[in-house]
Amino acid sequence: NCSAKNGGGIAVWKNATLDENVLIKGCTATDNGGGVFVTYNASNTSYGQLTIQGNAKIEDCSAAYGGGIYTDNISVIAVTMTGNASVINCLAKASGDVTGGAVYSNAKFTANGNVLFSGNDVQSANSGAIIAADGSYGNVTISGGTFVSNSSSNSFAKAGSCSITLDGGYFNKAVDGATVKSGYVFGANPNTSAEDKAAYALGCIYKVVAP
């Protein structure tokens, strides 16, 4: 059994790599990062820099925020997913807030290569697989990978079930005649623009923007 307040599987506050066939499975956190919590040390002198690559997998993990991965709010913290790395069937449990079934990023998060986000879920109406959090450092860049069957408790978000593939950082599937033109959504209200509406309907990526 792997469980903790933050980082049910592991907590990272230095340079670290999850490589090849590393598996973090069935881990839970009461607060942040069911699988992985990327943070800094108590003296604020060491900062998490995590690479998830090869066939590394985070699976069946849960937390209130960031079912698979949660990054703390410090500019130099960074997570990169590449190769065939995946986050599968993770759950963000908090309700009434933005939560991130697979990833909640307060810092820099990058995904490329053949990464996979599949079957991740949230219990909040305003969330999807990945959250780029509001603030100075929440920064998500996606230039490759596949999103399949991620969902939200919101009935509108569930409609598309996020069965899409990313191509060069752009969604290549249109919803209601709209194509999302970036890897994450600018705008807090999913009904204010065609692009926001399309991404929200897919339940994939949602960027929180201050009012």
mmCIF file of C-alpha atoms in Angstrom:
data_model
loop_
_atom_site.group_PDB
_atom_site.id
_atom_site.type_symbol
_atom_site.label_atom_id
_atom_site.label_comp_id
_atom_site.label_asym_id
_atom_site.label_seq_id
_atom_site.Cartn_x
_atom_site.Cartn_y
_atom_site.Cartn_z
ATOM 1 C CA ASN A 1 0.000 0.000 0.000
ATOM 2 C CA CYS A 2 1.374 3.405 -0.982
ATOM 3 C CA SER A 3 -0.273 6.427 0.589
ATOM 4 C CA ALA A 4 0.617 9.842 1.992
ATOM 5 C CA LYS A 5 -0.758 13.320 2.492
ATOM 6 C CA ASN A 6 1.122 14.494 -0.631
ATOM 7 C CA GLY A 7 2.701 12.119 -3.136
ATOM 8 C CA GLY A 8 1.141 8.738 -2.493
ATOM 9 C CA GLY A 9 3.761 6.998 -4.627
ATOM 10 C CA ILE A 10 6.777 9.332 -4.484
ATOM 11 C CA ALA A 11 7.652 12.925 -3.655
ATOM 12 C CA VAL A 12 10.374 14.586 -5.736
ATOM 13 C CA TRP A 13 12.381 17.650 -4.650
ATOM 14 C CA LYS A 14 15.575 17.059 -6.650
ATOM 15 C CA ASN A 15 16.401 15.860 -10.165
ATOM 16 C CA ALA A 16 14.778 12.496 -10.767
ATOM 17 C CA THR A 17 13.880 10.167 -13.640
ATOM 18 C CA LEU A 18 11.224 7.481 -13.912
ATOM 19 C CA ASP A 19 12.526 5.269 -16.691
ATOM 20 C CA GLU A 20 11.897 2.114 -18.672
ATOM 21 C CA ASN A 21 9.339 -0.075 -16.902
ATOM 22 C CA VAL A 22 8.854 1.873 -13.654
ATOM 23 C CA LEU A 23 5.276 1.419 -12.420
ATOM 24 C CA ILE A 24 3.529 3.506 -9.759
ATOM 25 C CA LYS A 25 0.176 1.830 -9.223
ATOM 26 C CA GLY A 26 -2.735 2.084 -6.828
ATOM 27 C CA CYS A 27 -1.249 4.892 -4.746
ATOM 28 C CA THR A 28 -3.303 7.515 -2.918
ATOM 29 C CA ALA A 29 -2.791 10.961 -1.399
ATOM 30 C CA THR A 30 -5.282 12.699 0.833
ATOM 31 C CA ASP A 31 -4.270 16.074 -0.627
ATOM 32 C CA ASN A 32 -2.050 16.347 -3.725
ATOM 33 C CA GLY A 33 -0.484 13.956 -6.209
ATOM 34 C CA GLY A 34 -1.806 10.441 -5.891
ATOM 35 C CA GLY A 35 1.120 9.009 -7.830
ATOM 36 C CA VAL A 36 3.756 11.760 -7.794
ATOM 37 C CA PHE A 37 4.157 15.040 -5.919
ATOM 38 C CA VAL A 38 6.843 17.361 -7.353
ATOM 39 C CA THR A 39 7.891 19.988 -4.831
ATOM 40 C CA TYR A 40 10.857 21.653 -3.075
ATOM 41 C CA ASN A 41 12.712 21.012 0.166
ATOM 42 C CA ALA A 42 12.039 22.716 3.490
ATOM 43 C CA SER A 43 14.984 25.108 3.153
ATOM 44 C CA ASN A 44 13.812 26.131 -0.332
ATOM 45 C CA THR A 45 17.195 25.222 -1.833
ATOM 46 C CA SER A 46 16.312 22.152 -3.887
ATOM 47 C CA TYR A 47 13.563 21.932 -6.499
ATOM 48 C CA GLY A 48 11.902 19.018 -8.235
ATOM 49 C CA GLN A 49 12.900 18.378 -11.839
ATOM 50 C CA LEU A 50 11.237 15.154 -12.957
ATOM 51 C CA THR A 51 11.479 13.284 -16.263
ATOM 52 C CA ILE A 52 9.037 10.436 -16.923
ATOM 53 C CA GLN A 53 10.167 8.438 -19.944
ATOM 54 C CA GLY A 54 10.540 5.009 -21.512
ATOM 55 C CA ASN A 55 7.541 2.884 -20.599
ATOM 56 C CA ALA A 56 7.114 4.397 -17.138
ATOM 57 C CA LYS A 57 3.506 4.287 -16.005
ATOM 58 C CA ILE A 58 1.362 5.926 -13.317
ATOM 59 C CA GLU A 59 -1.826 3.920 -12.963
ATOM 60 C CA ASP A 60 -4.915 3.664 -10.725
ATOM 61 C CA CYS A 61 -3.773 6.472 -8.416
ATOM 62 C CA SER A 62 -5.958 9.067 -6.701
ATOM 63 C CA ALA A 63 -5.811 12.308 -4.713
ATOM 64 C CA ALA A 64 -7.959 15.337 -4.024
ATOM 65 C CA TYR A 65 -5.916 17.258 -6.611
ATOM 66 C CA GLY A 66 -3.753 15.741 -9.334
ATOM 67 C CA GLY A 67 -4.821 12.109 -9.371
ATOM 68 C CA GLY A 68 -1.621 11.097 -11.138
ATOM 69 C CA ILE A 69 0.795 14.029 -10.805
ATOM 70 C CA TYR A 70 0.802 17.313 -8.887
ATOM 71 C CA THR A 71 3.446 20.031 -9.205
ATOM 72 C CA ASP A 72 4.017 22.711 -6.590
ATOM 73 C CA ASN A 73 3.842 26.439 -7.308
ATOM 74 C CA ILE A 74 7.504 27.324 -7.882
ATOM 75 C CA SER A 75 8.828 28.598 -11.212
ATOM 76 C CA VAL A 76 11.844 26.275 -11.406
ATOM 77 C CA ILE A 77 9.862 23.074 -10.832
ATOM 78 C CA ALA A 78 9.382 21.121 -14.054
ATOM 79 C CA VAL A 79 7.956 17.795 -15.202
ATOM 80 C CA THR A 80 8.575 16.307 -18.642
ATOM 81 C CA MET A 81 6.752 13.252 -19.977
ATOM 82 C CA THR A 82 8.197 11.659 -23.091
ATOM 83 C CA GLY A 83 8.698 8.345 -24.862
ATOM 84 C CA ASN A 84 5.864 5.922 -24.117
ATOM 85 C CA ALA A 85 5.174 7.205 -20.608
ATOM 86 C CA SER A 86 1.549 7.126 -19.476
ATOM 87 C CA VAL A 87 -0.953 8.202 -16.850
ATOM 88 C CA ILE A 88 -3.879 5.785 -16.786
ATOM 89 C CA ASN A 89 -7.109 5.493 -14.764
ATOM 90 C CA CYS A 90 -6.218 8.116 -12.175
ATOM 91 C CA LEU A 91 -8.805 10.092 -10.216
ATOM 92 C CA ALA A 92 -8.996 13.578 -8.693
ATOM 93 C CA LYS A 93 -11.542 13.380 -5.877
ATOM 94 C CA ALA A 94 -12.169 16.979 -4.801
ATOM 95 C CA SER A 95 -15.516 18.388 -5.880
ATOM 96 C CA GLY A 96 -16.513 21.940 -6.718
ATOM 97 C CA ASP A 97 -13.039 22.971 -7.841
ATOM 98 C CA VAL A 98 -10.540 22.456 -10.667
ATOM 99 C CA THR A 99 -8.675 19.247 -9.870
ATOM 100 C CA GLY A 100 -6.923 17.428 -12.762
ATOM 101 C CA GLY A 101 -7.584 13.715 -13.096
ATOM 102 C CA ALA A 102 -4.146 13.010 -14.568
ATOM 103 C CA VAL A 103 -2.102 16.163 -13.881
ATOM 104 C CA TYR A 104 -2.486 19.326 -11.825
ATOM 105 C CA SER A 105 0.333 21.667 -12.811
ATOM 106 C CA ASN A 106 1.258 24.776 -10.842
ATOM 107 C CA ALA A 107 4.598 24.852 -12.661
ATOM 108 C CA LYS A 108 6.040 23.750 -16.002
ATOM 109 C CA PHE A 109 4.619 20.550 -17.490
ATOM 110 C CA THR A 110 5.655 19.267 -20.914
ATOM 111 C CA ALA A 111 4.427 16.181 -22.767
ATOM 112 C CA ASN A 112 5.745 14.914 -26.090
ATOM 113 C CA GLY A 113 6.536 11.714 -27.950
ATOM 114 C CA ASN A 114 4.004 8.881 -27.623
ATOM 115 C CA VAL A 115 2.730 9.712 -24.152
ATOM 116 C CA LEU A 116 -0.713 8.462 -23.207
ATOM 117 C CA PHE A 117 -3.415 9.886 -20.930
ATOM 118 C CA SER A 118 -6.239 7.373 -20.720
ATOM 119 C CA GLY A 119 -9.251 6.767 -18.506
ATOM 120 C CA ASN A 120 -8.504 9.564 -16.061
ATOM 121 C CA ASP A 121 -11.471 11.005 -14.198
ATOM 122 C CA VAL A 122 -12.483 13.854 -11.910
ATOM 123 C CA GLN A 123 -15.384 14.454 -9.543
ATOM 124 C CA SER A 124 -15.481 18.174 -10.247
ATOM 125 C CA ALA A 125 -17.553 19.866 -12.933
ATOM 126 C CA ASN A 126 -14.769 22.239 -13.997
ATOM 127 C CA SER A 127 -11.917 19.852 -14.647
ATOM 128 C CA GLY A 128 -10.440 17.465 -17.160
ATOM 129 C CA ALA A 129 -7.357 15.302 -17.513
ATOM 130 C CA ILE A 130 -4.867 18.168 -17.183
ATOM 131 C CA ILE A 131 -5.028 21.435 -15.282
ATOM 132 C CA ALA A 132 -2.686 24.329 -15.990
ATOM 133 C CA ALA A 133 -3.300 26.232 -12.797
ATOM 134 C CA ASP A 134 -3.928 29.930 -12.534
ATOM 135 C CA GLY A 135 -0.953 31.988 -11.383
ATOM 136 C CA SER A 136 2.518 32.903 -12.529
ATOM 137 C CA TYR A 137 3.922 29.422 -13.083
ATOM 138 C CA GLY A 138 1.195 27.078 -14.354
ATOM 139 C CA ASN A 139 2.500 26.309 -17.831
ATOM 140 C CA VAL A 140 1.481 23.271 -19.878
ATOM 141 C CA THR A 141 2.959 22.454 -23.287
ATOM 142 C CA ILE A 142 1.852 19.377 -25.218
ATOM 143 C CA SER A 143 3.499 18.567 -28.539
ATOM 144 C CA GLY A 144 2.578 14.927 -28.920
ATOM 145 C CA GLY A 145 0.702 12.031 -27.383
ATOM 146 C CA THR A 146 -2.799 10.629 -27.143
ATOM 147 C CA PHE A 147 -5.808 11.361 -24.920
ATOM 148 C CA VAL A 148 -8.386 8.572 -24.722
ATOM 149 C CA SER A 149 -11.593 8.330 -22.664
ATOM 150 C CA ASN A 150 -10.762 10.839 -19.968
ATOM 151 C CA SER A 151 -13.894 12.232 -18.360
ATOM 152 C CA SER A 152 -15.481 14.735 -16.019
ATOM 153 C CA SER A 153 -18.468 14.652 -13.729
ATOM 154 C CA ASN A 154 -19.866 17.499 -15.808
ATOM 155 C CA SER A 155 -22.345 16.100 -18.334
ATOM 156 C CA PHE A 156 -21.225 18.540 -21.038
ATOM 157 C CA ALA A 157 -17.578 17.554 -20.592
ATOM 158 C CA LYS A 158 -18.434 13.872 -20.703
ATOM 159 C CA ALA A 159 -20.007 14.158 -24.104
ATOM 160 C CA GLY A 160 -16.760 13.964 -26.051
ATOM 161 C CA SER A 161 -14.983 11.545 -23.685
ATOM 162 C CA CYS A 162 -11.686 12.994 -24.861
ATOM 163 C CA SER A 163 -10.926 10.429 -27.563
ATOM 164 C CA ILE A 164 -8.465 12.583 -29.419
ATOM 165 C CA THR A 165 -4.869 12.576 -30.586
ATOM 166 C CA LEU A 166 -2.553 15.543 -30.321
ATOM 167 C CA ASP A 167 -0.586 16.478 -33.400
ATOM 168 C CA GLY A 168 2.211 19.008 -33.080
ATOM 169 C CA GLY A 169 0.589 20.630 -30.061
ATOM 170 C CA TYR A 170 -2.783 21.030 -31.745
ATOM 171 C CA PHE A 171 -5.974 19.066 -31.287
ATOM 172 C CA ASN A 172 -6.894 17.503 -34.584
ATOM 173 C CA LYS A 173 -10.491 16.629 -33.771
ATOM 174 C CA ALA A 174 -13.264 19.168 -34.181
ATOM 175 C CA VAL A 175 -16.261 19.372 -31.886
ATOM 176 C CA ASP A 176 -19.354 21.299 -32.952
ATOM 177 C CA GLY A 177 -17.368 22.522 -35.945
ATOM 178 C CA ALA A 178 -14.611 24.011 -33.749
ATOM 179 C CA THR A 179 -10.997 22.886 -33.520
ATOM 180 C CA VAL A 180 -8.987 23.720 -30.421
ATOM 181 C CA LYS A 181 -5.898 25.527 -31.635
ATOM 182 C CA SER A 182 -3.570 25.073 -28.689
ATOM 183 C CA GLY A 183 -2.562 22.424 -26.212
ATOM 184 C CA TYR A 184 -4.602 24.000 -23.447
ATOM 185 C CA VAL A 185 -7.561 26.306 -23.111
ATOM 186 C CA PHE A 186 -7.365 30.029 -22.422
ATOM 187 C CA GLY A 187 -10.523 31.078 -20.630
ATOM 188 C CA ALA A 188 -12.350 30.184 -17.463
ATOM 189 C CA ASN A 189 -15.784 29.906 -19.050
ATOM 190 C CA PRO A 190 -16.122 26.958 -21.456
ATOM 191 C CA ASN A 191 -19.064 28.595 -23.199
ATOM 192 C CA THR A 192 -17.430 31.894 -24.125
ATOM 193 C CA SER A 193 -15.715 30.754 -27.302
ATOM 194 C CA ALA A 194 -15.844 27.922 -29.791
ATOM 195 C CA GLU A 195 -12.332 26.800 -28.870
ATOM 196 C CA ASP A 196 -13.048 26.758 -25.150
ATOM 197 C CA LYS A 197 -16.302 24.923 -25.717
ATOM 198 C CA ALA A 198 -14.634 22.248 -27.831
ATOM 199 C CA ALA A 199 -11.854 21.531 -25.357
ATOM 200 C CA TYR A 200 -14.212 21.512 -22.394
ATOM 201 C CA ALA A 201 -16.554 19.136 -24.189
ATOM 202 C CA LEU A 202 -13.662 16.751 -24.690
ATOM 203 C CA GLY A 203 -12.896 16.796 -20.959
ATOM 204 C CA CYS A 204 -9.179 16.892 -21.667
ATOM 205 C CA ILE A 205 -7.375 20.079 -20.795
ATOM 206 C CA TYR A 206 -8.613 23.103 -18.940
ATOM 207 C CA LYS A 207 -6.645 26.235 -18.093
ATOM 208 C CA VAL A 208 -7.861 28.343 -15.196
ATOM 209 C CA VAL A 209 -7.675 32.053 -15.853
ATOM 210 C CA ALA A 210 -8.288 34.658 -13.167
ATOM 211 C CA PRO A 211 -11.495 36.658 -13.681
#
